[in-house]
Amino acid sequence: MAKKKTIRTIPQERTPMREQDPQLRAKNFEEVACGYSLEDALRESERCLMCPDEPCIAGCPVGIDIPGFIQKIGEKNLRGAYDILTDTNLLPSICGRVCPQETQCEGVCTVGESLEAVAIGRLERFVGDNAIKEGWVNIPYIEPNRFRVGIVGSGPAGMACAADMAKAGCEVTVYEAFHQPGGVLRYGIPDFRLPNAVIDAEIDNLKKFGVKFECNTLVGRLFTIEQMIDEMGFHAVFVGVGAGYPTMLNIPGDSLNGVLSANELLTRCNLMRARDFPNFDTPVPIGKRVAVVGAGNTAMDAMRVSIRLGAEKVYCIYRRSRTEAPARAEEVHHAEQEGVEFHWLTNPVSVSDDGKGSVRGMRCVRMELGEPDDSGRRRPVPVAGSEFDFETDLIVYAIGTNANPIMGQTSKLKLNKWGYIGADEHLATSVAGVFAGGDIVTGAATVIEAMGAGRKAAASMKTYLGIRDPELPYLSAEGGGAGTLFGIDTRERNFARVRVA
Amino acid sequence: MKANAMSNFEIVAREDFSDVTYLLEVRHPLMSKAAKPGQFVVVMLNEQGERIPLTIADFDRNKGTITLVIQAVGKTTRQMQLECRVGTSLYAMVGPMGMPSPISHAKKVVCVGGGLGVAPIFPQARGFKEAGAYVIAILGFRTKDLIFWEGKFRACCDELILCTNDGSAGMKGMITDGIKVALAGHSNIEEVVAIGPPVMMKACAEATRAHKIKTMVSVNPIMVDGTGMCGGCRVKVGDQVKFACVDGPDFDGHLVDFDDLMTRLQRYTKDEKVAHERWSESCRMTRQVGPSALDALARVRAPQSELLELPDPFEDAPGG
């Protein structure tokens, strides 16, 4: 047994992750952050104090046993670390890259109270990438039952729900409207942040669980949710279709050519490969001076894509200040490194045209922060007489999304006053057997929150179908009796964390 | 990457109406059951292709097929004309998308189809007929050789007014002249439905505005996903902004801002030209290799050169 670690004995500096040089990477779509080497990971794992109160686990929306997997890394048992991760999170490579760790696990890390927090996300990604490289996949013993489960939407919520239901022995079919599965991971998050190979690997893992993916299927229009239950033989359905109806600013000039949503820019560039135009047929508008409105992760993605597409100048226009920007800290930092010009406390007023239906410039007003609003953030108010114009030829709106109306148009699902699907605390909707989660219930949120909702819905679905978690009876054989806490299996405990039953 | 192994949207029939207009019947039993008049599909020819919206021109629930009528005007539609043979498959076809056209209880209806809009107006005309309305169809073509589906319309409509720009068949004149004839002959027309290029739909809306006759049009903006996610297809309808893919594609013609729609349709004209020129170039290359492609290509050549000189972006998005 090693000597007990203290805050003084652990490596003081957080292990940096190698990144592509900003000058170089601004011209390619290769991944920016290159990941940890084994040495990096071992050093960083040293920094975890294995503190008894484990605040990081509570900080994780899916309750990963974080000290557990870090300890395995320290023991150089990467397979063991992967096993622990996949107990709760099937997609470590994705979450390690896209979770806002600084507000979740790393935000509450004990080390973080006096030093920089343990780089939990980087370690998670290291283990996940290693598993992909080695071809590891954890397929538990699955006892098939007679239940069939339909999942609408192949994004993070749908994938997480599909994994849990497949593990429980159900026959799972995932429907996707696009021609490739992955949802926002595929069309939204660019390759330099989340390479397609990683998404493919994680989806292949799901297929090994027996999950079927049916693309080119627009549920609601090709068949309805009610038909799935009544005619197609599904015993339960999970709706995780995302919010996906981009908000426009509704200012004069909104409909000019050269004003588009971040969703459109990113979908063209990522899913449709417009950056390889004309090798691929889909075009994408290329701006010389691009203004992106908003400061969330999507906005950062849109800016960094614009730089890579060849923009000379990229501006970030945000009505609040940097502190309130919802993007991950790392994304803002990366965008800054790549040359994005940030205009905090600035709000667009109107878009001016060039007389030929295209954008010539944008008029903005300076803002200042007033009293806190309902969200607790200080409300931005315009500074009188501070309007100014600047030149831009492409404007991208990344100011959030509204509820996609297709489910409401085609089913009897009750919607809330904003048009999102109404669900109770178990994520059950107004239609028996139909559960919903992710952005279509909460409005735009993060990948890991959607995954958390997918897993929570899966737990409710199992209760609804009367399935006891089939993992439990077989655990002792697999784990050799280890990993129990007062007779309760640790998996059970993690599971209970997300179950609201 | 073969993420989707089930891409099997087989073309079971094809008919060429003219040098530029062709019909494809694609097998999709589930969609043929779900499709309703006014809806559209999004199609991809191959993995590198773009997603293009095409209005469902007809559906056969017994045969389990969806009928698309396509005009070869852009790179993708020309490539489809060359490559889509009976027995081949599309890479992707998803739908039916959009709100179905509301088939109202109007007792006397005029269904106007201009050029390629003739195809998507057909299921609506049939829908109205089935709902018990007196249906007057007005079909407009540039010239006699471009006419298609005349018999199909005659079979389901009470009256048919055929217009050609050069007078080679039916009455000589624009579609709006046909509307004048219909309005003169019938005082109790309750609804007009018009599908065609935006200029034509705009003219139809103007022709009926003074008469205060409800006029529905089916707009055809540029789309990517077709599920409301990208917002590329937004149109101004009255003082609101609507997404054609999920809120439409049918809107009140008297409220649609057609000038805005037409400007927005030109967004990618330049890129379209680049893609097309590059593709034509690669076709010339294959011509040297495979003589079989030559015949097919020759069929496309003639109208193509004409279109290249006179790009008409308004006819680009075929009806939906």
Short mmCIF file of C-alpha atoms in Angstrom, two decimals, chain A residues 249-478:
data_model
loop_
_atom_site.label_atom_id
_atom_site.label_comp_id
_atom_site.label_asym_id
_atom_site.label_seq_id
_atom_site.Cartn_x
_atom_site.Cartn_y
_atom_site.Cartn_z
CA LEU A 249 -32.98 36.94 -33.86
CA ASN A 250 -36.01 38.47 -35.57
CA ILE A 251 -34.22 41.70 -36.36
CA PRO A 252 -34.45 43.57 -39.69
CA GLY A 253 -32.39 41.84 -42.37
CA ASP A 254 -32.74 38.35 -40.87
CA SER A 255 -33.71 36.72 -44.14
CA LEU A 256 -30.87 38.13 -46.23
CA ASN A 257 -28.59 35.70 -47.97
CA GLY A 258 -25.59 35.31 -45.75
CA VAL A 259 -27.57 35.00 -42.53
CA LEU A 260 -27.87 31.42 -41.44
CA SER A 261 -28.21 29.28 -38.33
CA ALA A 262 -25.21 27.57 -36.80
CA ASN A 263 -27.11 24.32 -37.33
CA GLU A 264 -27.15 24.91 -41.07
CA LEU A 265 -23.49 25.87 -41.26
CA LEU A 266 -22.39 22.92 -39.13
CA THR A 267 -24.66 20.37 -40.82
CA ARG A 268 -23.44 21.38 -44.25
CA CYS A 269 -19.84 21.30 -43.14
CA ASN A 270 -19.81 18.22 -40.89
CA LEU A 271 -22.47 15.76 -41.98
CA MET A 272 -22.67 16.77 -45.63
CA ARG A 273 -18.91 17.32 -45.97
CA ALA A 274 -19.37 20.69 -47.68
CA ARG A 275 -15.83 21.58 -46.71
CA ASP A 276 -14.76 19.09 -49.41
CA PHE A 277 -16.94 20.82 -52.00
CA PRO A 278 -16.96 20.14 -54.92
CA ASN A 279 -15.83 16.56 -54.17
CA PHE A 280 -19.02 16.44 -52.16
CA ASP A 281 -22.03 18.12 -53.74
CA THR A 282 -23.26 20.18 -50.80
CA PRO A 283 -22.06 23.79 -50.83
CA VAL A 284 -21.44 25.97 -47.78
CA PRO A 285 -21.32 29.76 -47.72
CA ILE A 286 -17.77 30.98 -47.20
CA GLY A 287 -17.49 34.37 -45.53
CA LYS A 288 -14.52 36.70 -45.51
CA ARG A 289 -15.64 38.45 -42.34
CA VAL A 290 -17.89 36.18 -40.33
CA ALA A 291 -19.91 37.32 -37.33
CA VAL A 292 -21.19 34.58 -35.05
CA VAL A 293 -23.90 35.64 -32.61
CA GLY A 294 -23.85 33.71 -29.32
CA ALA A 295 -21.17 32.28 -27.06
CA GLY A 296 -22.18 28.69 -26.37
CA ASN A 297 -20.40 25.57 -27.55
CA THR A 298 -22.28 25.66 -30.84
CA ALA A 299 -21.17 29.25 -31.40
CA MET A 300 -17.54 28.27 -30.74
CA ASP A 301 -17.88 25.38 -33.18
CA ALA A 302 -19.32 27.69 -35.82
CA MET A 303 -16.48 30.19 -35.39
CA ARG A 304 -13.77 27.59 -35.54
CA VAL A 305 -15.36 25.95 -38.57
CA SER A 306 -15.50 29.36 -40.27
CA ILE A 307 -11.80 29.90 -39.63
CA ARG A 308 -10.99 26.54 -41.14
CA LEU A 309 -13.16 27.27 -44.15
CA GLY A 310 -10.94 30.27 -44.85
CA ALA A 311 -12.51 33.33 -43.20
CA GLU A 312 -10.10 36.23 -42.74
CA LYS A 313 -11.84 37.55 -39.66
CA VAL A 314 -14.22 35.84 -37.28
CA TYR A 315 -16.08 37.82 -34.65
CA CYS A 316 -17.98 36.54 -31.65
CA ILE A 317 -20.91 38.79 -30.80
CA TYR A 318 -22.34 38.13 -27.32
CA ARG A 319 -24.66 40.30 -25.31
CA ARG A 320 -23.32 39.28 -21.92
CA SER A 321 -19.73 39.16 -20.71
CA ARG A 322 -17.17 36.39 -20.83
CA THR A 323 -18.09 35.11 -17.37
CA GLU A 324 -21.63 34.33 -18.52
CA ALA A 325 -20.61 32.65 -21.78
CA PRO A 326 -22.12 29.15 -21.67
CA ALA A 327 -19.35 27.46 -23.70
CA ARG A 328 -16.79 25.13 -22.16
CA ALA A 329 -13.78 27.10 -20.99
CA GLU A 330 -11.51 25.04 -23.23
CA GLU A 331 -13.57 25.90 -26.32
CA VAL A 332 -13.41 29.65 -25.66
CA HIS A 333 -9.69 29.29 -25.09
CA HIS A 334 -9.21 27.34 -28.32
CA ALA A 335 -11.28 29.82 -30.32
CA GLU A 336 -9.21 32.66 -28.93
CA GLN A 337 -5.97 30.89 -29.81
CA GLU A 338 -7.19 30.41 -33.35
CA GLY A 339 -7.79 34.12 -33.77
CA VAL A 340 -11.48 34.70 -33.03
CA GLU A 341 -12.16 38.31 -32.05
CA PHE A 342 -14.52 38.47 -29.08
CA HIS A 343 -16.97 41.32 -28.71
CA TRP A 344 -18.51 40.85 -25.29
CA LEU A 345 -21.49 42.96 -24.17
CA THR A 346 -22.54 43.56 -27.76
CA ASN A 347 -25.97 42.87 -29.22
CA PRO A 348 -27.04 42.92 -32.89
CA VAL A 349 -29.74 45.44 -33.81
CA SER A 350 -30.09 44.98 -37.55
CA VAL A 351 -28.44 43.46 -40.61
CA SER A 352 -27.83 45.70 -43.63
CA ASP A 353 -27.89 44.50 -47.23
CA ASP A 354 -25.71 45.15 -50.25
CA GLY A 355 -28.68 45.91 -52.49
CA LYS A 356 -28.50 42.46 -54.06
CA GLY A 357 -30.07 40.47 -51.27
CA SER A 358 -26.84 39.66 -49.46
CA VAL A 359 -25.34 40.82 -46.19
CA ARG A 360 -23.11 43.88 -46.14
CA GLY A 361 -22.82 44.63 -42.46
CA MET A 362 -24.35 44.55 -39.05
CA ARG A 363 -25.44 47.23 -36.63
CA CYS A 364 -24.84 46.47 -32.98
CA VAL A 365 -25.38 48.14 -29.65
CA ARG A 366 -23.14 47.99 -26.59
CA MET A 367 -24.63 46.42 -23.49
CA GLU A 368 -23.98 46.61 -19.78
CA LEU A 369 -24.94 44.19 -17.04
CA GLY A 370 -27.86 45.16 -14.86
CA GLU A 371 -29.80 43.34 -12.16
CA PRO A 372 -29.82 39.52 -12.09
CA ASP A 373 -32.68 37.94 -14.05
CA ASP A 374 -34.60 34.69 -13.44
CA SER A 375 -31.61 32.60 -14.51
CA GLY A 376 -29.50 34.31 -11.85
CA ARG A 377 -27.27 35.90 -14.48
CA ARG A 378 -27.05 39.66 -14.64
CA ARG A 379 -29.40 40.92 -17.30
CA PRO A 380 -27.73 42.78 -20.15
CA VAL A 381 -29.25 46.18 -20.93
CA PRO A 382 -28.41 48.34 -23.96
CA VAL A 383 -26.27 51.45 -23.47
CA ALA A 384 -28.20 54.36 -24.98
CA GLY A 385 -26.63 55.88 -28.08
CA SER A 386 -23.88 53.28 -28.38
CA GLU A 387 -24.93 51.82 -31.76
CA PHE A 388 -22.14 51.16 -34.21
CA ASP A 389 -21.82 49.46 -37.60
CA PHE A 390 -19.29 47.01 -38.79
CA GLU A 391 -18.63 45.17 -41.99
CA THR A 392 -19.41 41.47 -42.34
CA ASP A 393 -20.54 39.24 -45.18
CA LEU A 394 -21.71 36.19 -43.27
CA ILE A 395 -23.71 36.12 -40.06
CA VAL A 396 -24.26 32.93 -38.11
CA TYR A 397 -26.91 32.73 -35.40
CA ALA A 398 -25.96 30.40 -32.57
CA ILE A 399 -28.46 31.62 -30.02
CA GLY A 400 -30.18 28.39 -29.15
CA THR A 401 -33.00 26.29 -30.48
CA ASN A 402 -36.71 25.93 -29.99
CA ALA A 403 -38.74 22.75 -29.82
CA ASN A 404 -38.97 20.84 -33.06
CA PRO A 405 -42.68 20.73 -33.91
CA ILE A 406 -42.86 17.37 -35.72
CA MET A 407 -43.66 15.23 -32.64
CA GLY A 408 -46.36 17.65 -31.53
CA GLN A 409 -47.84 17.79 -35.03
CA THR A 410 -48.06 14.03 -35.42
CA SER A 411 -48.84 12.57 -31.99
CA LYS A 412 -51.04 13.07 -28.98
CA LEU A 413 -48.06 13.71 -26.73
CA LYS A 414 -48.80 16.61 -24.41
CA LEU A 415 -46.46 19.53 -24.88
CA ASN A 416 -45.54 22.19 -22.35
CA LYS A 417 -46.12 25.88 -22.97
CA TRP A 418 -42.84 26.23 -24.87
CA GLY A 419 -43.68 23.35 -27.19
CA TYR A 420 -41.32 20.84 -25.61
CA ILE A 421 -42.63 17.38 -24.76
CA GLY A 422 -44.11 17.28 -21.30
CA ALA A 423 -42.61 14.56 -19.10
CA ASP A 424 -42.88 13.78 -15.39
CA GLU A 425 -39.90 13.19 -13.09
CA HIS A 426 -39.63 9.63 -14.42
CA LEU A 427 -39.53 11.03 -17.96
CA ALA A 428 -42.85 9.39 -18.74
CA THR A 429 -44.98 11.33 -21.23
CA SER A 430 -48.73 11.65 -21.41
CA VAL A 431 -48.93 8.51 -23.60
CA ALA A 432 -48.54 5.19 -21.77
CA GLY A 433 -45.30 3.44 -22.64
CA VAL A 434 -43.77 6.51 -24.25
CA PHE A 435 -40.84 8.19 -22.52
CA ALA A 436 -38.94 11.27 -23.59
CA GLY A 437 -35.69 12.93 -22.63
CA GLY A 438 -32.89 15.20 -23.73
CA ASP A 439 -33.29 18.53 -25.46
CA ILE A 440 -36.85 17.82 -26.60
CA VAL A 441 -37.89 17.83 -22.94
CA THR A 442 -35.49 20.32 -21.33
CA GLY A 443 -34.56 22.59 -24.23
CA ALA A 444 -30.98 22.88 -25.45
CA ALA A 445 -28.48 21.34 -23.04
CA THR A 446 -25.32 19.25 -23.16
CA VAL A 447 -24.45 15.85 -24.58
CA ILE A 448 -23.91 14.29 -21.16
CA GLU A 449 -27.16 15.68 -19.80
CA ALA A 450 -28.94 14.10 -22.75
CA MET A 451 -27.18 10.81 -22.01
CA GLY A 452 -28.20 11.10 -18.39
CA ALA A 453 -31.81 11.61 -19.47
CA GLY A 454 -31.58 8.61 -21.80
CA ARG A 455 -30.40 6.41 -18.95
CA LYS A 456 -33.00 7.76 -16.57
CA ALA A 457 -35.72 7.07 -19.11
CA ALA A 458 -34.33 3.57 -19.59
CA ALA A 459 -34.63 2.94 -15.85
CA SER A 460 -38.26 4.11 -15.86
CA MET A 461 -38.92 2.04 -18.94
CA LYS A 462 -37.63 -1.07 -17.19
CA THR A 463 -39.93 -0.39 -14.26
CA TYR A 464 -42.81 0.17 -16.66
CA LEU A 465 -42.11 -3.10 -18.47
CA GLY A 466 -41.53 -4.93 -15.19
CA ILE A 467 -37.93 -5.84 -15.94
CA ARG A 468 -35.57 -6.33 -13.04
CA ASP A 469 -32.07 -5.24 -13.97
CA PRO A 470 -30.70 -8.50 -15.36
CA GLU A 471 -27.11 -7.55 -14.61
CA LEU A 472 -27.55 -8.09 -10.93
CA PRO A 473 -27.96 -11.87 -10.60
CA TYR A 474 -24.83 -12.45 -12.65
CA LEU A 475 -22.60 -9.95 -10.99
CA SER A 476 -21.03 -12.11 -8.35
CA ALA A 477 -19.71 -14.55 -10.92
CA GLU A 478 -18.19 -11.76 -12.94
#
